[in-house]
Short mmCIF file of C-alpha atoms in Angstrom, two decimals:
data_model
loop_
_atom_site.label_atom_id
_atom_site.label_comp_id
_atom_site.label_asym_id
_atom_site.label_seq_id
_atom_site.Cartn_x
_atom_site.Cartn_y
_atom_site.Cartn_z
CA UNK A 276 -15.52 -27.71 28.66
CA UNK A 277 -13.78 -27.02 25.15
CA UNK A 278 -11.06 -29.67 23.94
CA UNK A 279 -7.77 -28.80 23.89
CA UNK A 280 -5.17 -29.05 21.13
CA UNK A 281 -2.14 -30.95 22.33
CA UNK A 282 1.43 -31.10 21.05
CA UNK A 283 1.66 -27.79 19.23
CA UNK A 284 4.86 -27.60 17.88
CA UNK A 285 6.88 -24.85 19.65
CA UNK A 286 9.14 -23.94 16.37
CA UNK A 287 6.12 -23.24 14.53
CA UNK A 288 4.54 -21.07 16.88
CA UNK A 289 7.64 -19.07 17.45
CA UNK A 290 8.22 -18.87 13.55
CA UNK A 291 4.71 -17.61 13.27
CA UNK A 292 5.23 -14.87 15.78
CA UNK A 293 8.44 -13.67 14.24
CA UNK A 294 7.25 -14.14 10.54
CA UNK A 295 4.48 -11.44 11.31
CA UNK A 296 7.21 -8.94 12.63
CA UNK A 297 6.97 -9.31 16.13
CA UNK A 298 9.57 -9.41 18.80
CA UNK A 299 9.08 -12.63 20.96
CA UNK A 300 9.54 -11.01 24.29
CA UNK A 301 7.19 -8.17 23.57
CA UNK A 302 4.60 -10.54 21.91
CA UNK A 303 4.65 -12.91 25.09
CA UNK A 304 4.05 -10.11 27.28
CA UNK A 305 1.11 -9.08 25.64
CA UNK A 306 -0.11 -12.45 24.96
CA UNK A 307 1.12 -14.74 27.93
CA UNK A 308 -1.28 -17.46 26.99
CA UNK A 309 0.75 -18.17 23.80
CA UNK A 310 3.86 -18.41 25.67
CA UNK A 311 2.18 -20.78 28.32
CA UNK A 312 1.66 -22.95 25.04
CA UNK A 313 5.27 -22.73 24.07
CA UNK A 314 6.54 -23.83 27.53
CA UNK A 315 3.90 -26.65 27.71
CA UNK A 316 2.27 -25.05 30.45
CA UNK A 317 -1.26 -25.40 28.95
CA UNK A 318 -2.80 -26.19 25.54
CA UNK A 319 -5.04 -23.91 23.54
CA UNK A 320 -8.55 -24.45 22.50
CA UNK A 321 -9.50 -24.50 18.65
CA UNK A 322 -11.04 -21.11 18.67
CA UNK A 323 -7.97 -19.67 20.95
CA UNK A 324 -5.41 -21.38 18.34
CA UNK A 325 -7.65 -19.90 15.37
CA UNK A 326 -7.45 -16.48 16.86
CA UNK A 327 -3.59 -16.84 17.12
CA UNK A 328 -3.32 -17.65 13.59
CA UNK A 329 -5.42 -14.83 12.47
CA UNK A 330 -3.42 -12.44 14.79
CA UNK A 331 0.07 -13.37 13.10
CA UNK A 332 -1.74 -13.95 9.69
CA UNK A 333 -0.63 -17.57 8.97
CA UNK A 334 -3.14 -20.32 7.65
CA UNK A 335 -4.43 -22.50 10.42
CA UNK A 336 -3.10 -25.79 8.59
CA UNK A 337 0.40 -24.49 9.32
CA UNK A 338 0.11 -25.05 13.26
CA UNK A 339 0.16 -28.78 12.28
CA UNK A 340 3.58 -28.67 10.15
CA UNK A 341 6.50 -30.54 11.39
CA UNK A 342 8.71 -27.69 10.77
CA UNK A 343 8.24 -24.14 9.39
CA UNK A 344 7.67 -23.99 5.44
CA UNK A 345 10.06 -22.37 3.33
CA UNK A 346 8.46 -19.18 1.51
CA UNK A 347 10.31 -17.89 -1.14
CA UNK A 348 10.18 -14.21 -1.63
CA UNK A 349 7.59 -13.79 -4.56
CA UNK A 350 9.52 -11.24 -6.72
CA UNK A 351 12.91 -9.95 -6.87
CA UNK A 352 13.51 -7.08 -4.49
CA UNK A 353 16.27 -4.69 -4.20
CA UNK A 354 17.45 -2.66 -1.35
CA UNK A 355 19.52 0.65 -1.85
CA UNK A 356 23.29 -0.29 -2.33
CA UNK A 357 23.27 -3.85 -2.85
CA UNK A 358 24.07 -5.75 -5.66
CA UNK A 359 21.46 -8.68 -5.33
CA UNK A 360 17.72 -8.88 -4.19
CA UNK A 361 17.75 -10.61 -0.82
CA UNK A 362 16.13 -13.89 0.27
CA UNK A 363 13.44 -12.82 3.08
CA UNK A 364 14.21 -9.23 2.75
CA UNK A 365 10.65 -8.02 2.92
CA UNK A 366 7.97 -7.90 5.71
CA UNK A 367 4.83 -10.09 5.72
CA UNK A 368 2.67 -7.02 5.08
CA UNK A 369 4.62 -6.34 1.75
CA UNK A 370 4.60 -10.39 1.06
CA UNK A 371 0.81 -10.42 1.53
CA UNK A 372 0.40 -7.07 -0.85
CA UNK A 373 2.47 -8.61 -3.71
CA UNK A 374 0.30 -11.65 -3.37
CA UNK A 375 -3.08 -9.92 -3.61
CA UNK A 376 -1.80 -8.02 -6.49
CA UNK A 377 -0.50 -11.05 -8.23
CA UNK A 378 -3.97 -12.85 -7.71
CA UNK A 379 -5.60 -9.55 -9.35
CA UNK A 380 -3.14 -10.04 -12.41
CA UNK A 381 -3.63 -13.31 -12.86
CA UNK A 382 -7.32 -13.16 -12.93
CA UNK A 383 -7.23 -9.91 -15.20
CA UNK A 384 -4.60 -11.72 -17.72
CA UNK A 385 -6.96 -14.62 -18.17
CA UNK A 386 -9.85 -12.23 -18.68
CA UNK A 387 -7.93 -10.11 -21.15
CA UNK A 388 -6.91 -13.43 -23.12
CA UNK A 389 -10.70 -14.60 -23.34
CA UNK A 390 -11.49 -11.02 -24.73
CA UNK A 391 -8.73 -11.19 -27.13
CA UNK A 392 -7.07 -8.30 -25.85
CA UNK A 393 -3.98 -7.40 -27.77
CA UNK A 394 -0.23 -7.61 -25.91
CA UNK A 395 1.18 -4.19 -24.94
CA UNK A 396 3.76 -3.46 -27.42
CA UNK A 397 5.85 -1.58 -25.05
CA UNK A 398 6.42 -4.34 -22.39
CA UNK A 399 9.92 -5.55 -22.69
CA UNK A 400 10.61 -3.33 -25.68
CA UNK A 401 14.20 -2.43 -24.67
CA UNK A 402 17.13 -4.31 -22.50
CA UNK A 403 19.64 -2.80 -20.10
CA UNK A 404 21.89 -1.90 -23.03
CA UNK A 405 19.47 0.79 -24.17
CA UNK A 406 20.46 4.45 -23.59
CA UNK A 407 18.45 5.89 -20.61
CA UNK A 408 17.44 8.86 -22.71
CA UNK A 409 15.63 6.49 -25.65
CA UNK A 410 13.59 4.56 -22.90
CA UNK A 411 12.64 7.94 -21.40
CA UNK A 412 11.56 9.48 -24.78
CA UNK A 413 9.67 6.34 -26.04
CA UNK A 414 7.82 6.36 -22.62
CA UNK A 415 6.91 10.14 -23.10
CA UNK A 416 5.65 9.11 -26.80
CA UNK A 417 3.88 6.31 -25.76
CA UNK A 418 2.15 8.29 -22.93
CA UNK A 419 1.30 11.17 -25.58
CA UNK A 420 3.27 13.83 -23.29
CA UNK A 421 5.46 16.23 -24.98
CA UNK A 422 8.57 17.86 -23.22
CA UNK A 423 6.57 20.57 -21.60
CA UNK A 424 3.92 18.36 -20.50
CA UNK A 425 3.74 19.19 -16.93
CA UNK A 426 4.01 23.30 -17.27
CA UNK A 427 0.14 23.46 -17.58
CA UNK A 428 -0.62 22.15 -14.09
CA UNK A 429 -0.40 24.49 -10.99
CA UNK A 430 1.06 21.94 -8.89
CA UNK A 431 3.26 18.77 -9.36
CA UNK A 432 0.61 16.93 -7.20
CA UNK A 433 -1.80 17.63 -10.26
CA UNK A 434 0.82 16.76 -12.56
CA UNK A 435 1.25 13.25 -10.67
CA UNK A 436 -2.58 12.70 -11.01
CA UNK A 437 -2.33 13.18 -14.76
CA UNK A 438 0.65 11.31 -15.25
CA UNK A 439 -1.24 8.56 -13.34
CA UNK A 440 -4.17 8.78 -15.63
CA UNK A 441 -2.00 8.71 -18.95
CA UNK A 442 -0.15 5.43 -17.80
CA UNK A 443 -3.56 3.72 -17.07
CA UNK A 444 -4.68 4.69 -20.64
CA UNK A 445 -2.09 2.72 -21.96
CA UNK A 446 -3.10 -0.66 -20.19
CA UNK A 447 -0.78 -0.37 -16.95
CA UNK A 448 -2.67 -0.97 -13.82
CA UNK A 449 -1.40 1.67 -11.15
CA UNK A 450 -2.44 1.11 -7.38
CA UNK A 451 -1.55 3.53 -4.54
CA UNK A 452 -2.03 1.74 -1.16
CA UNK A 453 -0.16 2.27 2.32
CA UNK A 454 -1.79 -0.71 3.93
CA UNK A 455 -2.66 -4.47 3.26
CA UNK A 456 -5.95 -4.33 1.25
CA UNK A 457 -8.20 -2.11 3.23
CA UNK A 458 -6.84 -3.32 6.68
CA UNK A 459 -5.52 -0.06 8.42
CA UNK A 460 -3.85 -1.65 11.16
CA UNK A 461 -1.39 -3.64 8.71
CA UNK A 462 0.70 -0.36 7.66
CA UNK A 463 3.49 -0.75 4.83
CA UNK A 464 6.31 0.99 5.86
CA UNK A 465 8.38 3.22 3.14
CA UNK A 466 11.50 1.66 4.22
CA UNK A 467 10.26 -1.57 3.67
CA UNK A 468 8.96 -0.74 0.28
CA UNK A 469 8.59 2.27 -1.92
CA UNK A 470 7.12 0.28 -4.51
CA UNK A 471 6.95 -2.75 -6.82
CA UNK A 472 6.04 -3.66 -10.56
CA UNK A 473 4.71 -7.14 -11.72
CA UNK A 474 5.45 -7.21 -15.45
CA UNK A 475 2.95 -8.90 -17.75
CA UNK A 476 2.75 -8.54 -21.56
CA UNK A 477 -1.34 -7.90 -21.15
CA UNK A 478 -1.60 -6.47 -17.44
CA UNK A 479 1.24 -5.01 -15.98
CA UNK A 480 0.54 -3.89 -12.41
CA UNK A 481 2.42 -1.05 -10.68
CA UNK A 482 2.20 -0.52 -6.92
CA UNK A 483 3.07 2.62 -5.18
CA UNK A 484 3.31 3.05 -1.54
CA UNK A 485 0.81 5.97 -0.54
CA UNK A 486 2.45 5.77 2.86
CA UNK A 487 5.38 7.23 1.48
CA UNK A 488 5.90 11.08 1.04
CA UNK A 489 4.01 12.40 -2.06
CA UNK A 490 7.29 14.07 -3.14
CA UNK A 491 8.74 10.76 -3.76
CA UNK A 492 5.75 8.88 -5.57
CA UNK A 493 6.32 10.46 -8.88
CA UNK A 494 9.88 9.14 -8.96
CA UNK A 495 8.92 5.75 -8.18
CA UNK A 496 6.02 5.92 -10.50
CA UNK A 497 8.44 6.30 -13.53
CA UNK A 498 11.18 4.11 -12.04
CA UNK A 499 8.33 1.30 -12.10
CA UNK A 500 7.54 2.35 -15.69
CA UNK A 501 11.06 1.95 -16.81
CA UNK A 502 10.86 -1.80 -15.36
CA UNK A 503 7.90 -2.41 -17.82
CA UNK A 504 9.88 -1.03 -20.72
CA UNK A 505 12.70 -3.49 -19.91
CA UNK A 506 10.31 -6.38 -18.92
CA UNK A 507 11.79 -6.81 -15.40
CA UNK A 508 9.52 -7.73 -12.57
CA UNK A 509 11.20 -6.23 -9.20
CA UNK A 510 10.25 -4.38 -5.84
CA UNK A 511 12.65 -1.91 -4.25
CA UNK A 512 12.94 0.21 -1.40
CA UNK A 513 15.08 3.33 -3.07
CA UNK A 514 16.07 4.52 0.41
CA UNK A 515 16.77 8.18 0.11
CA UNK A 516 16.02 7.80 -3.53
CA UNK A 517 19.37 5.93 -4.21
CA UNK A 518 19.04 2.72 -6.15
CA UNK A 519 20.43 -0.77 -5.56
CA UNK A 520 24.08 -1.40 -7.01
CA UNK A 521 22.51 -3.18 -10.20
CA UNK A 522 22.52 -2.31 -13.80
CA UNK A 523 18.41 -2.49 -14.02
CA UNK A 524 18.09 -0.23 -11.08
CA UNK A 525 20.54 2.35 -12.09
CA UNK A 526 19.29 2.31 -15.59
CA UNK A 527 15.37 2.70 -14.45
CA UNK A 528 16.84 5.55 -11.81
CA UNK A 529 18.38 7.48 -14.87
CA UNK A 530 15.21 7.01 -16.93
CA UNK A 531 13.11 8.43 -14.08
CA UNK A 532 15.32 11.40 -13.75
CA UNK A 533 15.44 12.10 -17.50
CA UNK A 534 11.81 11.81 -17.79
CA UNK A 535 10.95 14.08 -15.15
CA UNK A 536 13.95 16.64 -15.31
CA UNK A 537 15.61 16.24 -18.83
CA UNK A 538 19.31 17.22 -18.56
CA UNK A 539 19.41 19.99 -21.33
CA UNK A 540 16.40 21.83 -19.53
CA UNK A 541 18.18 21.57 -16.07
CA UNK A 542 21.58 22.83 -17.01
CA UNK A 543 19.66 25.74 -19.09
CA UNK A 544 17.90 26.96 -16.05
CA UNK A 545 20.11 26.08 -13.17
CA UNK A 546 21.52 29.45 -12.87
CA UNK A 547 18.50 31.41 -13.60
CA UNK A 548 16.18 29.47 -11.14
CA UNK A 549 17.50 30.10 -7.65
CA UNK A 550 17.16 27.29 -5.37
CA UNK A 551 15.16 23.87 -5.23
CA UNK A 552 11.88 25.39 -4.79
CA UNK A 553 11.75 27.75 -7.81
CA UNK A 554 13.16 24.69 -9.92
CA UNK A 555 10.48 22.30 -8.73
CA UNK A 556 7.71 24.81 -9.74
CA UNK A 557 9.32 25.03 -13.05
CA UNK A 558 9.50 21.41 -13.69
CA UNK A 559 6.30 20.52 -11.86
CA UNK A 560 8.12 17.70 -9.56
CA UNK A 561 8.93 17.92 -5.97
CA UNK A 562 12.08 19.63 -4.53
CA UNK A 563 13.66 15.97 -3.94
CA UNK A 564 13.34 15.03 -7.46
CA UNK A 565 15.21 18.19 -8.66
CA UNK A 566 17.86 17.78 -5.87
CA UNK A 567 18.21 14.03 -7.02
CA UNK A 568 18.77 14.99 -10.45
CA UNK A 569 21.20 17.86 -9.98
CA UNK A 570 22.93 15.03 -7.81
CA UNK A 571 23.03 12.97 -11.01
CA UNK A 572 24.44 15.97 -13.14
CA UNK A 573 26.97 16.69 -10.37
CA UNK A 574 25.72 20.03 -9.97
CA UNK A 575 25.60 19.52 -6.43
CA UNK A 576 27.62 16.99 -4.28
CA UNK A 577 26.45 13.86 -2.23
CA UNK A 578 26.62 15.69 1.04
CA UNK A 579 24.68 18.47 -0.26
CA UNK A 580 21.90 16.05 -1.54
CA UNK A 581 21.66 14.07 1.48
CA UNK A 582 21.77 17.26 3.76
CA UNK A 583 18.80 18.80 1.74
CA UNK A 584 17.15 15.27 1.63
CA UNK A 585 16.88 14.66 5.60
CA UNK A 586 15.74 18.14 5.98
CA UNK A 587 13.06 18.09 3.62
CA UNK A 588 11.93 14.54 4.66
CA UNK A 589 12.06 16.03 8.39
CA UNK A 590 9.92 18.72 7.23
CA UNK A 591 7.49 16.60 5.43
CA UNK A 592 7.17 14.66 8.73
CA UNK A 593 6.55 17.58 10.97
CA UNK A 594 3.62 18.91 8.61
CA UNK A 595 2.24 15.69 8.82
CA UNK A 596 2.13 15.73 12.87
CA UNK A 597 0.86 19.01 12.76
CA UNK A 598 -1.74 18.55 10.36
CA UNK A 599 -5.52 17.60 11.73
CA UNK A 600 -6.30 14.31 10.64
CA UNK A 601 -9.56 12.84 9.92
CA UNK A 602 -10.81 9.54 8.51
CA UNK A 603 -10.86 10.91 4.94
CA UNK A 604 -13.00 9.67 1.83
CA UNK A 605 -13.29 5.80 1.77
CA UNK A 606 -14.08 5.68 -1.45
CA UNK A 607 -11.95 8.35 -2.90
CA UNK A 608 -8.96 6.09 -1.41
CA UNK A 609 -10.42 3.04 -2.96
CA UNK A 610 -10.21 4.20 -6.31
CA UNK A 611 -6.42 4.60 -5.79
CA UNK A 612 -6.17 1.30 -3.82
CA UNK A 613 -8.00 -0.67 -6.52
CA UNK A 614 -7.20 1.11 -9.54
CA UNK A 615 -10.38 2.37 -11.56
CA UNK A 616 -9.24 0.80 -14.71
CA UNK A 617 -9.03 -2.69 -12.99
CA UNK A 618 -12.37 -2.25 -11.08
CA UNK A 619 -13.76 -1.33 -14.51
CA UNK A 620 -12.66 -5.02 -15.90
CA UNK A 621 -14.22 -6.45 -12.74
CA UNK A 622 -17.32 -4.89 -13.15
CA UNK A 623 -17.35 -5.77 -17.09
CA UNK A 624 -16.93 -9.40 -16.06
CA UNK A 625 -19.81 -9.24 -13.50
CA UNK A 626 -22.00 -7.95 -16.06
CA UNK A 627 -21.22 -10.38 -18.83
CA UNK A 628 -21.82 -13.38 -16.15
CA UNK A 629 -18.17 -14.10 -16.26
CA UNK A 630 -17.57 -13.58 -12.69
CA UNK A 631 -19.56 -14.12 -9.63
CA UNK A 632 -19.93 -11.15 -7.22
CA UNK A 633 -18.49 -13.05 -4.23
CA UNK A 634 -15.29 -12.95 -6.68
CA UNK A 635 -15.55 -9.50 -7.40
CA UNK A 636 -15.63 -8.65 -3.62
CA UNK A 637 -12.63 -10.72 -3.13
CA UNK A 638 -10.64 -9.07 -5.95
CA UNK A 639 -11.69 -5.61 -5.03
CA UNK A 640 -11.47 -5.93 -1.49
CA UNK A 641 -14.99 -4.38 -1.43
CA UNK A 642 -18.26 -6.24 -0.23
CA UNK A 643 -21.99 -5.89 -1.05
CA UNK A 644 -23.50 -2.55 -0.63
CA UNK A 645 -19.76 -0.76 -0.65
CA UNK A 646 -18.94 -2.50 -3.58
CA UNK A 647 -22.23 -1.35 -5.28
CA UNK A 648 -22.04 2.04 -4.31
CA UNK A 649 -18.38 2.02 -5.65
CA UNK A 650 -19.34 0.92 -8.88
CA UNK A 651 -22.18 3.19 -9.24
CA UNK A 652 -20.51 6.22 -8.05
CA UNK A 653 -17.14 5.92 -9.65
CA UNK A 654 -16.94 3.47 -12.45
CA UNK A 655 -19.27 5.64 -14.90
CA UNK A 656 -16.20 8.01 -14.96
CA UNK A 657 -13.88 5.46 -16.50
#
């Protein structure tokens, strides 16, 4: 008979359940044995307790603490309308995603220092007192894009892909993911996090929530890029594309809007191009980005904007529900989840005997043959 672990702290058990985003009553309904442990009706075996910690994503050693540990939010995280970042305002899935990218950034920064990689001159180049058009123009110049850069693309989706590539060429790592690592059961809701940025002089990281509507991703991308130019690490939800009530967030939103839909151009064509659909085709951005810019410039009211936004997002959801879903191409998804630029540095380090394969697997969340195939089929394109 397996040995039982006695005197498990009820407070720790319930903290772990809630920390993972569960409702206590619902969790107990699905896991009655855990409720028995809490009520001292029975004690878990070692294997059962290990299974519990894996289910709620808690280190096994936490089960033997006298009280729950204090876990500080790893970066400032802003919510729309709020003046200050809130403690404990992110879910466990967002928390773990930030930790994954912090680990990648820590490794890459050390690697780049060892190979004498120069600091990126645009990181922290400006401050909150700088005009938004100055920052937007400098970002465009750094990326090597002219004012009409998006016009040569058929769709704004193609423009987004090109923009992402140009950003990575400057030295910024861009990752698109809607789950924790490759765990499709741990989805990151856009209402929890649209994106975050980890600023660093050598290896800034941008995270875009790919579970978010693609229509919003380009705006988030430039908003985060503006954070790098200001040297400000942060996460945000940008609910309905509205910023937090904070000077940095206001400025980053203005930079994104000016970069994507310059004020002078929009005012020039506002009467000529009827409707957001035509304007979106002209600027190669989504309709909600155009609508948001029109709101900034007082070309439409808040009521008009939110009415359009809600209808647009509902339409996107309906299309998703009606679309046939498939498993997709794992490797195509992996390219965006990891970033080809980051993966190429990992591969270089492996080839230089500066990194063990097991560490490369951990950093990329790819293992064995999957890692080898990814390197062989995709990294030669970098």
